[in-house]
Tab-separated table of C-alpha atoms and ligand atoms in Angstrom:
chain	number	residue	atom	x	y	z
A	268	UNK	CA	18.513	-11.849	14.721
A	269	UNK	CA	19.178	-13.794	11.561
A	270	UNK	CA	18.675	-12.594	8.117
A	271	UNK	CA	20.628	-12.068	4.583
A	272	UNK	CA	20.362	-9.075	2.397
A	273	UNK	CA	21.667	-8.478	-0.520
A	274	UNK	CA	21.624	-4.765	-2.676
A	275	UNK	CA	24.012	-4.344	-4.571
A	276	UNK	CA	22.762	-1.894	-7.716
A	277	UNK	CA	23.996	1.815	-7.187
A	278	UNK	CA	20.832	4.041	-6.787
A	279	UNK	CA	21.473	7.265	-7.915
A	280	UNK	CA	18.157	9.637	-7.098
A	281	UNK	CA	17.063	13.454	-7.781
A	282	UNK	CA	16.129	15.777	-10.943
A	283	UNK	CA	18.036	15.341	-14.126
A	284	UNK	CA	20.383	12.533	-12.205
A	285	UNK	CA	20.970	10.680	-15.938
A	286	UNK	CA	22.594	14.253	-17.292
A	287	UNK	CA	24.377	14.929	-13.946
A	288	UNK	CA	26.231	11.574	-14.068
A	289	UNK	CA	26.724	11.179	-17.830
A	290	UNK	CA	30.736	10.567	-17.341
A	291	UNK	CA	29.394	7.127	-15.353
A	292	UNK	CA	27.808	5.505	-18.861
A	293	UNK	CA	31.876	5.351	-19.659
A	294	UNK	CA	32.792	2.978	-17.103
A	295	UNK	CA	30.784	0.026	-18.766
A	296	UNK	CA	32.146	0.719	-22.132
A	297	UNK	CA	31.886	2.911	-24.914
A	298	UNK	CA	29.027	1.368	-27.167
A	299	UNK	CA	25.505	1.055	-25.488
A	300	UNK	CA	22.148	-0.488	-26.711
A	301	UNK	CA	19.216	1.376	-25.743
A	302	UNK	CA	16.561	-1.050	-24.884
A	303	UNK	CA	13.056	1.159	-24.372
A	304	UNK	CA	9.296	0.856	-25.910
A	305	UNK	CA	7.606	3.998	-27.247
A	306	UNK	CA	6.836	6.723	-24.347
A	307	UNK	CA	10.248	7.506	-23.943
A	308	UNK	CA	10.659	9.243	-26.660
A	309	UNK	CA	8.309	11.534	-25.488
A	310	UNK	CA	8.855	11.758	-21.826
A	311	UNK	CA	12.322	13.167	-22.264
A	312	UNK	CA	13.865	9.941	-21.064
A	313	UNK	CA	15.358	8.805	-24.163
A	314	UNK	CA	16.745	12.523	-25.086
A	315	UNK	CA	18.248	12.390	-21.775
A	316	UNK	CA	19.832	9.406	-22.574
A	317	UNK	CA	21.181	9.879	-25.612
A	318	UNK	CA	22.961	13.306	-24.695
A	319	UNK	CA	24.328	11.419	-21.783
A	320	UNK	CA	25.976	9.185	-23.807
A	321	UNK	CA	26.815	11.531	-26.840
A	322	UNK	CA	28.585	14.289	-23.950
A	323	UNK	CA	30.481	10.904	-22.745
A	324	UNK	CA	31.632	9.793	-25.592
A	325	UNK	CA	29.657	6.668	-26.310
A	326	UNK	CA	28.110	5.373	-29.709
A	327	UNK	CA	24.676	3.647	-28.751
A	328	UNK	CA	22.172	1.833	-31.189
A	329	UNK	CA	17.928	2.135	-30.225
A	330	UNK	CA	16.319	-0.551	-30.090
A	331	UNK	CA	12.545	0.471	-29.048
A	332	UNK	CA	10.198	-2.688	-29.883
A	333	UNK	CA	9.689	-4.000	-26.566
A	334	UNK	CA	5.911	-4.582	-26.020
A	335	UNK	CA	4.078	-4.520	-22.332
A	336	UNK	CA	4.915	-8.033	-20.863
A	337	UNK	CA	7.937	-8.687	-23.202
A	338	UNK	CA	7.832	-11.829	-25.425
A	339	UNK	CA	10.768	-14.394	-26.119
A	340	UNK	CA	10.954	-13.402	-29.439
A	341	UNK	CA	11.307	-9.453	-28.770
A	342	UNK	CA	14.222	-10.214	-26.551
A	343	UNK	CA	16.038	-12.145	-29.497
A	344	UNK	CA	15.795	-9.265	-31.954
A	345	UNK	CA	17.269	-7.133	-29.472
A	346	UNK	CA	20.382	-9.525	-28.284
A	347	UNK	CA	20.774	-10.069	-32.242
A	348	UNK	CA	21.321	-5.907	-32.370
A	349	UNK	CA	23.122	-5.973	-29.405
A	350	UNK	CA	25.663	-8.605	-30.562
A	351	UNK	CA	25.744	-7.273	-34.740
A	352	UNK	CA	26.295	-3.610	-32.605
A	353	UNK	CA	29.232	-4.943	-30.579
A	354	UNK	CA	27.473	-3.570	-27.350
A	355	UNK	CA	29.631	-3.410	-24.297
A	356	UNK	CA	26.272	-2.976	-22.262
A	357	UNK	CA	22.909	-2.022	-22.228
A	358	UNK	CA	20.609	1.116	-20.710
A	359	UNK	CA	16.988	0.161	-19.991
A	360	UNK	CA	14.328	2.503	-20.493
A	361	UNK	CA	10.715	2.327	-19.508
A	362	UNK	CA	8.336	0.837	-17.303
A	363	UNK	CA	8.989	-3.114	-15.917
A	364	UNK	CA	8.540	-4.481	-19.884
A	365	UNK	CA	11.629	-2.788	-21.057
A	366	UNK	CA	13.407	-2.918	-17.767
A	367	UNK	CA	12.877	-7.171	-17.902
A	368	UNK	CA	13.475	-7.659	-21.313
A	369	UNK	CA	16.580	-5.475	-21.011
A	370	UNK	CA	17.969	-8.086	-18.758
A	371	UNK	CA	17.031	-10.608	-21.020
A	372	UNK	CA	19.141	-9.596	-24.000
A	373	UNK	CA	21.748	-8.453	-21.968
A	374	UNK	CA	21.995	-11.915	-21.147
A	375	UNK	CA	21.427	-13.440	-24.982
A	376	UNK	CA	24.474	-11.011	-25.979
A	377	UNK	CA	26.539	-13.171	-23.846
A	378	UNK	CA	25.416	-16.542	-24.069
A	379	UNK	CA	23.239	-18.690	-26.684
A	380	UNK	CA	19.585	-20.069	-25.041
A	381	UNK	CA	20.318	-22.988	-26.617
A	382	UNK	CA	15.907	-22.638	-27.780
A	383	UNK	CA	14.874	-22.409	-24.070
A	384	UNK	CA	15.164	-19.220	-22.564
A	385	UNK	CA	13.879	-20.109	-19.068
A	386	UNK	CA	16.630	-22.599	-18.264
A	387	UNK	CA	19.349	-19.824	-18.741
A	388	UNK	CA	22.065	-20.960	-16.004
A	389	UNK	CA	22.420	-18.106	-13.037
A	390	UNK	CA	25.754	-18.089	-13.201
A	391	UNK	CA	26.287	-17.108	-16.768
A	392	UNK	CA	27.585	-13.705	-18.027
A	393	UNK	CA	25.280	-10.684	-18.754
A	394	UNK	CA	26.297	-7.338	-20.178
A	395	UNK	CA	25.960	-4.753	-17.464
A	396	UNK	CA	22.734	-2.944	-17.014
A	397	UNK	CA	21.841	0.669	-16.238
A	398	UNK	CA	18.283	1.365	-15.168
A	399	UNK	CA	15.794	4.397	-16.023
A	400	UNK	CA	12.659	3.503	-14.613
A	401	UNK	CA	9.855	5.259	-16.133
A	402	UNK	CA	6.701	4.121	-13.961
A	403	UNK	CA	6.710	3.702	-10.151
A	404	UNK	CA	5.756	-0.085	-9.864
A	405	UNK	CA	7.858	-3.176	-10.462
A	406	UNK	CA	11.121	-2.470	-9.127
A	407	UNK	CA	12.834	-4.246	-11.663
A	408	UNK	CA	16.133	-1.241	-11.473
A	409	UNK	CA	16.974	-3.023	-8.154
A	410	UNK	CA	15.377	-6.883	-8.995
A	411	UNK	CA	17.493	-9.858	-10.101
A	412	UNK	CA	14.201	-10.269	-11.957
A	413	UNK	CA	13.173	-10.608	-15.884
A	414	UNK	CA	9.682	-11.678	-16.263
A	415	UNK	CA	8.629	-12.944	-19.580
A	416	UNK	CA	5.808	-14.222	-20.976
A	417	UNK	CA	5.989	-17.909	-21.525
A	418	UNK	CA	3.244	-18.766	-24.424
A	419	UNK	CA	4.349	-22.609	-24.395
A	420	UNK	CA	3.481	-22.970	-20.815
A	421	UNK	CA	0.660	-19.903	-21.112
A	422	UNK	CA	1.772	-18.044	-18.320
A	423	UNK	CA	4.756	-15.297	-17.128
A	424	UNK	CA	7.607	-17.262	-16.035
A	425	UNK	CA	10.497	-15.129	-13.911
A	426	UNK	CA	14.248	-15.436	-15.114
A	427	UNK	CA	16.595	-14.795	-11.515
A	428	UNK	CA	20.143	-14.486	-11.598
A	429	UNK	CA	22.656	-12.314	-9.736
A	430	UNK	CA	24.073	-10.939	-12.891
A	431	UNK	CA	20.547	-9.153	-13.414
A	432	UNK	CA	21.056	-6.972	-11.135
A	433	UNK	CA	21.602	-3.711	-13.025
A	434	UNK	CA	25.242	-1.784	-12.181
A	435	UNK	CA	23.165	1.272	-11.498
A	436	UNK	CA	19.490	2.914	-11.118
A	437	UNK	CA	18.940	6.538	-12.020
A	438	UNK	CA	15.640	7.633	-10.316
A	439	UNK	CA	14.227	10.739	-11.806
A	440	UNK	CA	10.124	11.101	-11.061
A	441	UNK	CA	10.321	13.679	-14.346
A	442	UNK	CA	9.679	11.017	-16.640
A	443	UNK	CA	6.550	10.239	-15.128
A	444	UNK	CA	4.862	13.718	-15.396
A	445	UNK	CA	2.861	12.517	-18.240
A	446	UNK	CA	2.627	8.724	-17.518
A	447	UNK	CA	-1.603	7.935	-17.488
A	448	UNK	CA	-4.119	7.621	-14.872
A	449	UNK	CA	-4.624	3.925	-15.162
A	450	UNK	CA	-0.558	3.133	-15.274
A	451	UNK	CA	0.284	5.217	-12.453
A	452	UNK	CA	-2.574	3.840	-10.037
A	453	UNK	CA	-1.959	0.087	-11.391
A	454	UNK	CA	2.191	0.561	-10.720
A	455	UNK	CA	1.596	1.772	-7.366
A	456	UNK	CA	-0.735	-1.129	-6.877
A	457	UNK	CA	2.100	-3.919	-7.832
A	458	UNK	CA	4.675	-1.864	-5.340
A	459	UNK	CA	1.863	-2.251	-2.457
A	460	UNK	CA	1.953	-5.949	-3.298
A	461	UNK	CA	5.670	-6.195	-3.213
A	462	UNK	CA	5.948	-4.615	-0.058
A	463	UNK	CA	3.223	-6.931	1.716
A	464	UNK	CA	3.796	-10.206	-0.176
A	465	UNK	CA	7.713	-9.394	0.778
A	466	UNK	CA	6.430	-9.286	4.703
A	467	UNK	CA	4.780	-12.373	4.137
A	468	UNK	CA	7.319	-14.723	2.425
A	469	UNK	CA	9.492	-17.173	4.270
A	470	UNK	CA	12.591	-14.508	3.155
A	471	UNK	CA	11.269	-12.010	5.036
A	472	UNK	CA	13.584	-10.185	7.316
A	473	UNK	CA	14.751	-7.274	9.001
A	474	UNK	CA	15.953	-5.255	6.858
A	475	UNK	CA	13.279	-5.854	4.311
A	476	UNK	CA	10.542	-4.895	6.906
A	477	UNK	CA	11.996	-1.766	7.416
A	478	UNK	CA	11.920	-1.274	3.844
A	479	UNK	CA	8.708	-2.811	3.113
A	480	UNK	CA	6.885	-0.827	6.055
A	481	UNK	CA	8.690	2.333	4.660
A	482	UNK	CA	7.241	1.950	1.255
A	483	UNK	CA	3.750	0.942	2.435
A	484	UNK	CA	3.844	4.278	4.816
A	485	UNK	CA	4.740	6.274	1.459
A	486	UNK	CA	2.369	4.753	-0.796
A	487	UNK	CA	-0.551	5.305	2.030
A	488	UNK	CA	0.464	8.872	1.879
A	489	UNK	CA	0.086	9.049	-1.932
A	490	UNK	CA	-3.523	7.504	-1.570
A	491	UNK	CA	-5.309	11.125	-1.810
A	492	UNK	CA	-3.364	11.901	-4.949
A	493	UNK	CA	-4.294	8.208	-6.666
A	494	UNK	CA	-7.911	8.222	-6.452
A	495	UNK	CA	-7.753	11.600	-7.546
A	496	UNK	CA	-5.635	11.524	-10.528
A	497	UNK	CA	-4.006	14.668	-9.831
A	498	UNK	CA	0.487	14.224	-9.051
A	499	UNK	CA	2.492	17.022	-8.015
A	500	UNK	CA	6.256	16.398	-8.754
A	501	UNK	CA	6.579	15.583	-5.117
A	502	UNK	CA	4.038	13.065	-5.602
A	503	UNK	CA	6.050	11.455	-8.573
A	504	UNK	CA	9.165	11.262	-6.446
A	505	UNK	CA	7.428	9.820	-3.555
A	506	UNK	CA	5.567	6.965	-5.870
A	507	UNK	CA	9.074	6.468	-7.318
A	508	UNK	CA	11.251	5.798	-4.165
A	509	UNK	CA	8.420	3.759	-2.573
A	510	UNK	CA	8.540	1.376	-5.692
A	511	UNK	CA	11.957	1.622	-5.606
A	512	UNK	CA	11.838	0.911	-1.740
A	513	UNK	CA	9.408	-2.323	-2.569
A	514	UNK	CA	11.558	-3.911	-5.304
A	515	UNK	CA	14.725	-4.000	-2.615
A	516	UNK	CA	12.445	-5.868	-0.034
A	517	UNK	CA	11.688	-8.464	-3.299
A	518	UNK	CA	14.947	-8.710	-4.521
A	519	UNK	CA	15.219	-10.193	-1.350
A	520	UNK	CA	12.351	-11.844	-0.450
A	521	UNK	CA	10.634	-12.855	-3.601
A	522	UNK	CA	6.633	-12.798	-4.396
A	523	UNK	CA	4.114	-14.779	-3.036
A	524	UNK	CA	0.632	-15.908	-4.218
A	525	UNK	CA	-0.660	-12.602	-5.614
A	526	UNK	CA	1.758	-12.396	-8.578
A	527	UNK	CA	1.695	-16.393	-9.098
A	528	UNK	CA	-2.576	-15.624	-9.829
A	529	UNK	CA	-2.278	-12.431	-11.237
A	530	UNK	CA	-0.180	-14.257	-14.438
A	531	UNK	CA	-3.292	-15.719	-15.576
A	532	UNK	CA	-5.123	-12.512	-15.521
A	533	UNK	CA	-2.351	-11.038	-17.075
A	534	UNK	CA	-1.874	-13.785	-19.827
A	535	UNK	CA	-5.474	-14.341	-20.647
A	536	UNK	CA	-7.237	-11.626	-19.783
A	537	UNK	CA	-5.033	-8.626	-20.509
A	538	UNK	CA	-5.182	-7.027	-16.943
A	539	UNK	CA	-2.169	-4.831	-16.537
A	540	UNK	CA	0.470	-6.504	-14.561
A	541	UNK	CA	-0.316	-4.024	-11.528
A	542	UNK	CA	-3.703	-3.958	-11.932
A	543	UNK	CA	-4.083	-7.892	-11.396
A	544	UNK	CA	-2.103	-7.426	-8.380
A	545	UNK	CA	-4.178	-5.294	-6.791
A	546	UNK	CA	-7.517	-6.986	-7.615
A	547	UNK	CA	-6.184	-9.992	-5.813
A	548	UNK	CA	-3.899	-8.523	-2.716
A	549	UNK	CA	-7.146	-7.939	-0.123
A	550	UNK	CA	-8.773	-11.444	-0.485
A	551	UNK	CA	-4.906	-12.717	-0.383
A	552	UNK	CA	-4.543	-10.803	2.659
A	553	UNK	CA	-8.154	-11.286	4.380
A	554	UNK	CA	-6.815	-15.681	4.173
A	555	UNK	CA	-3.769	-14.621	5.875
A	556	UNK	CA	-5.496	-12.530	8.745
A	557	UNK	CA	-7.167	-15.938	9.433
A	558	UNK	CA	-4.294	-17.596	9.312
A	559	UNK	CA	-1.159	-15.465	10.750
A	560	UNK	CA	-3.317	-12.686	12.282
A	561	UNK	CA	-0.081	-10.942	14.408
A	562	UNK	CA	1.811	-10.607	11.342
A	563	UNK	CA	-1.078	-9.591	8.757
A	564	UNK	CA	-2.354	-7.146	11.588
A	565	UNK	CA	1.514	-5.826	11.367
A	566	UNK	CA	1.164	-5.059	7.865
A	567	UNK	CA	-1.950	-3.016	7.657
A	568	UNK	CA	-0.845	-1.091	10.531
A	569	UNK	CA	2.187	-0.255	8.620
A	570	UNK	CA	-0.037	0.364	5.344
A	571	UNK	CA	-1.887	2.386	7.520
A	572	UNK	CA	-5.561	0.103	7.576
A	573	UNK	CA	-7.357	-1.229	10.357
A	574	UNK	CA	-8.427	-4.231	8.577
A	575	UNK	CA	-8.232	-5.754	5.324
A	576	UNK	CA	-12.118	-4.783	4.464
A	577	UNK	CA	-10.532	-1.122	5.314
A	578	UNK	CA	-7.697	-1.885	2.919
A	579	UNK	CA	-10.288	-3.343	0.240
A	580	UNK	CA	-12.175	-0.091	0.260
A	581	UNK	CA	-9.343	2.130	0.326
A	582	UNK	CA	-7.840	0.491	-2.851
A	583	UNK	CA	-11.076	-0.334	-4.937
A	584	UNK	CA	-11.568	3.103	-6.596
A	585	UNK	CA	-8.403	2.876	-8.580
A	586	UNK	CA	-9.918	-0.674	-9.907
A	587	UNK	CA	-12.761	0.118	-11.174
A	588	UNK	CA	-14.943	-2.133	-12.943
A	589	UNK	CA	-13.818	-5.978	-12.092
A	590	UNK	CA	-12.693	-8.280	-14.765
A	591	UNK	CA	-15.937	-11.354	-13.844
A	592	UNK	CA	-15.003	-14.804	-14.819
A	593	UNK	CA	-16.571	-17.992	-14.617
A	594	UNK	CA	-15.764	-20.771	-11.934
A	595	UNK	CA	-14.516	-23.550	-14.461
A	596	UNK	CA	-11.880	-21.199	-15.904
A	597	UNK	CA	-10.867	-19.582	-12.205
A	598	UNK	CA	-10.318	-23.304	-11.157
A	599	UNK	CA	-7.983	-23.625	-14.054
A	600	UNK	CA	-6.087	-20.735	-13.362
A	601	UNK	CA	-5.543	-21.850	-9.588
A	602	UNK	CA	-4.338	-24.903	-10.787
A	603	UNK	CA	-1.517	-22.820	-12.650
A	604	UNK	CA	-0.676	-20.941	-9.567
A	605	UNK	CA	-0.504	-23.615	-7.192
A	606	UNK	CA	2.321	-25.040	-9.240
A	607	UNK	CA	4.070	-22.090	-9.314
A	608	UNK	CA	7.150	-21.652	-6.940
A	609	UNK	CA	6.267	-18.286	-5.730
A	610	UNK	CA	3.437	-20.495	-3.514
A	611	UNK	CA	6.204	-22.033	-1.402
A	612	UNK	CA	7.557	-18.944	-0.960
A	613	UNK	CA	4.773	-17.662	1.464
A	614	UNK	CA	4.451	-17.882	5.579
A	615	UNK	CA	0.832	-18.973	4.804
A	616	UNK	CA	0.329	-22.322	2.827
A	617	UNK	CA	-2.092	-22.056	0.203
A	618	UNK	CA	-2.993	-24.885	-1.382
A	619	UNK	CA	-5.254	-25.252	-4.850
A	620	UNK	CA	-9.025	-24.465	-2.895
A	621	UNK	CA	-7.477	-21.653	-1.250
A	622	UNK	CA	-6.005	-20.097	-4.549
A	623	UNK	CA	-9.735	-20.692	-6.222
A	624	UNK	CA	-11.539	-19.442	-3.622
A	625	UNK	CA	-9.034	-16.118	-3.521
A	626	UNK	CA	-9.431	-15.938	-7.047
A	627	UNK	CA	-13.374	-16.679	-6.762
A	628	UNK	CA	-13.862	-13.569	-4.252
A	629	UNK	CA	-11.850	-11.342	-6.355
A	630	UNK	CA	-12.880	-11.407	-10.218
A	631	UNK	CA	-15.539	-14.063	-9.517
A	632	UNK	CA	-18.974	-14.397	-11.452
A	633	UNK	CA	-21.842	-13.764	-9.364
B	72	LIG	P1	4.970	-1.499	-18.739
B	72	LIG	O1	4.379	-2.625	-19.525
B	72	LIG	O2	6.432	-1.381	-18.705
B	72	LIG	O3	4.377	-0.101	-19.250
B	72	LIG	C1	2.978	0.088	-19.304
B	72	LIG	C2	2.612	1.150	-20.332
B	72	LIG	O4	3.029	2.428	-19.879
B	72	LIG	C3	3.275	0.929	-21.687
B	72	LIG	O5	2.333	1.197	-22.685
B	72	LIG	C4	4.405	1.957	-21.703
B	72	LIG	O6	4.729	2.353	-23.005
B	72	LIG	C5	3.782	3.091	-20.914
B	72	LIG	N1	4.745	3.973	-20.225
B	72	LIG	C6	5.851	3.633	-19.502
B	72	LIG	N2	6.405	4.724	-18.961
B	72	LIG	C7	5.684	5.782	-19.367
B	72	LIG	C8	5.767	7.200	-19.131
B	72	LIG	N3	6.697	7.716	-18.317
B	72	LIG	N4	4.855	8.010	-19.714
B	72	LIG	C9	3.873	7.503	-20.507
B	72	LIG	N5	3.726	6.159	-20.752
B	72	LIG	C10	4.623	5.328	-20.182
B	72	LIG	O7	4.319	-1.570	-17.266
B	72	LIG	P2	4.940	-1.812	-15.814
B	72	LIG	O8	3.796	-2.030	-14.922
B	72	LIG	O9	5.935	-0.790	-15.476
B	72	LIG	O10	5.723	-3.184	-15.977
B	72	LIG	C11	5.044	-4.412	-16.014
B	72	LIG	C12	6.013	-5.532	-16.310
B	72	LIG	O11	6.996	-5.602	-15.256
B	72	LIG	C13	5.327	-6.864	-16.356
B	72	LIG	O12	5.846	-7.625	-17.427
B	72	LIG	C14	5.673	-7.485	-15.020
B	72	LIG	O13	5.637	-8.894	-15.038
B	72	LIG	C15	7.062	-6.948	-14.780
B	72	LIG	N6	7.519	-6.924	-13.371
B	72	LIG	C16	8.828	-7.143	-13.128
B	72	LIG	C17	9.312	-7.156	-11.830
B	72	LIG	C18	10.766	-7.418	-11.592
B	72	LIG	O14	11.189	-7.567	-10.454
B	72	LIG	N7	11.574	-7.489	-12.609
B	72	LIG	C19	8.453	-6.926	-10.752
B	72	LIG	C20	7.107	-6.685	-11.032
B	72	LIG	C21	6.656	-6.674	-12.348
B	72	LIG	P3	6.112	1.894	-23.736
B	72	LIG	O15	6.574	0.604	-23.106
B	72	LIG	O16	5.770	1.732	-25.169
B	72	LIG	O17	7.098	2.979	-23.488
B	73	LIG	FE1	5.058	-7.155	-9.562
């Protein structure tokens, strides 16, 4: 049996785990930046955090302008507070935009970009990260990952190195009590993807099937509660570990050809990072039942569908009304995801017709 995995973040999991464990901030140092957008301050996330660190000891600076799919320039401002602050390491809260861009500066704190971001060498120093997640979606507490959006090449572009793995996840589903319809469905959406685009890329192992297959059992049972916009705690802790769950099985596996076209709809169309995702993942999956029908068929079982046209139907009430776009532009945006490395990444080949015609079924006009 031959695989590689590779998790080394320390998950710690269960109500008011950031509190519980405050004495841990100390181990990374005694002066934190807080990197976080706005809804922490009102999910209790950010109070947490700050008594954590006050009952340990540590001196900690906010720095809370990170916007949803974090830009280059946000990420300098914060590794310019980081490194006037002195900070010996940095806590990330919020959703996947504050989690990425977290990484990000921890890494600018270290080392200069020398003006292009993306080329940042893997090996390189970061500060070390500890992760709050406060949506049930990307993963990005237990991802080598920062994704930021790249305006000179008009598109997301992902950052990997080992050193963004974060030192340690707290998992506490309280912080999403109040987190919105739309954000919860659309961050379950993008961990569904992760799980099934991690089953279907050449990394694929294992280990990360059990954890992939785990996650898409959980997320199936959360279904009922999705389309109907009604979470028990439970249901928050469930959403939570599944995500969790799905961003292990990328941080070893990678994306495949979902995320690489969802950019596009992300970058010019606004579509929620999630949300893309999942308006894409059944006509990526229906090519691959055509293609690699054992292992597809493998997948749905585990997500708990008969077929993909089951899966489509399942998942189309938390889309709602499709994004429609014209053929011209969908051709351009397949062009952009065929060059994008996440396409070689896949068991199934898809090559630029396959990508438009994908693209065409899903947010197509007419
Ligand atoms: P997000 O952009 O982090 O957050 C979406 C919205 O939800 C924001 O307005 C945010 O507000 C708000 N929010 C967050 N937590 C909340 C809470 N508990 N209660 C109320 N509102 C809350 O969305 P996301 O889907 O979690 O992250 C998407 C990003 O992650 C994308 O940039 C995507 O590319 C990236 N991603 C990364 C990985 C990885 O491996 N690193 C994997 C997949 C996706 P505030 O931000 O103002 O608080
Ligand atoms: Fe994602």
């Amino acid at each position: 049996m031959d695989f590689q995995f590779y998790m080394p973040v320390k998950i710690i999991s269960g109500r008011d785990c950031v509190l519980k464990n405050a004495k841990l901030f100390t181990s990374f140092g005694l002066r934190a930046l807080i990197v976080t957008g706005k809804s922490s301050a009102k999910n209790g996330a950010l109070s947490d955090v700050e008594n954590a660190l006050g009952e340990s000891g540590c001196a900690y600076k906010i720095y809370d302008r990170i916007p949803p799919n974090p830009t280059v320039p946000s990420v300098r401002e914060g590794a310019k507070l980081a490194r006037e602050f002195g900070a010996d390491f940095v806590v990330a809260i919020g959703g996947g935009s504050p989690m990425d861009a977290a990484k990000a500066i921890a890494m600018l704190a270290r080392q200069e970009d020398g003006g292009d971001i993306f080329s940042y060498k893997s090996t390189g120093e970061v500060l070390p990260l500890v992760h709050i997640p406060t949506t049930a979606g990307t993963g990005s507490e237990v991802t080598p990952y920062a994704i930021l959006t790249n305006d000179e090449k008009q598109t997301k572009t992902s950052i990997s190195a080992p050193a963004f793995f974060p030192r340690v996840a707290f998992l506490d589903g309280k912080y999403m009590r109040g987190l919105g319809q739309e954000t919860t469905a659309y961050t379950a959406l993008d961990a569904m993807s992760h799980a099934m685009e991690g089953m279907l890329s050449v990394r694929a192992g294992a280990l990360s099937d059990v954890l992939a297959k785990e996650s898409l059992r959980l997320l199936k049972g959360e279904l009922g509660a999705l389309c109907a916009g009604v979470y028990t705690d439970e249901d928050r802790d469930v959403l939570l570990y599944a995500a969790t769950l799905a961003g292990i099985v990328i941080a070893n596996t990678g994306t495949c050809a979902v995320h690489s076209m969802g950019y596009s709809l992300t970058y010019f169309h606004g579509a929620p990072h999630g949300r893309a995702n999942g308006l894409l993942l059944p006509e990526f999956l229906a090519v691959c039942a055509k293609r690699l029908p054992d292992r597809t068929r493998e997948i749905l079982r585990a997500a708990g569908f008969a077929s993909c046209s089951d899966f489509a139907a399942a998942i189309a009430p938390l889309l709602g009304e499709r994004e429609r776009i014209c053929d011209e532009t969908l051709s351009a945006y397949a062009e952009k995801a065929s060059v994008n490395k996440n396409i070689k990444n896949c068991q199934v080949f898809f090559d630029k017709d396959d990508l438009f015609r994908v693209l065409k079924r899903s947010v197509g006009r007419g």
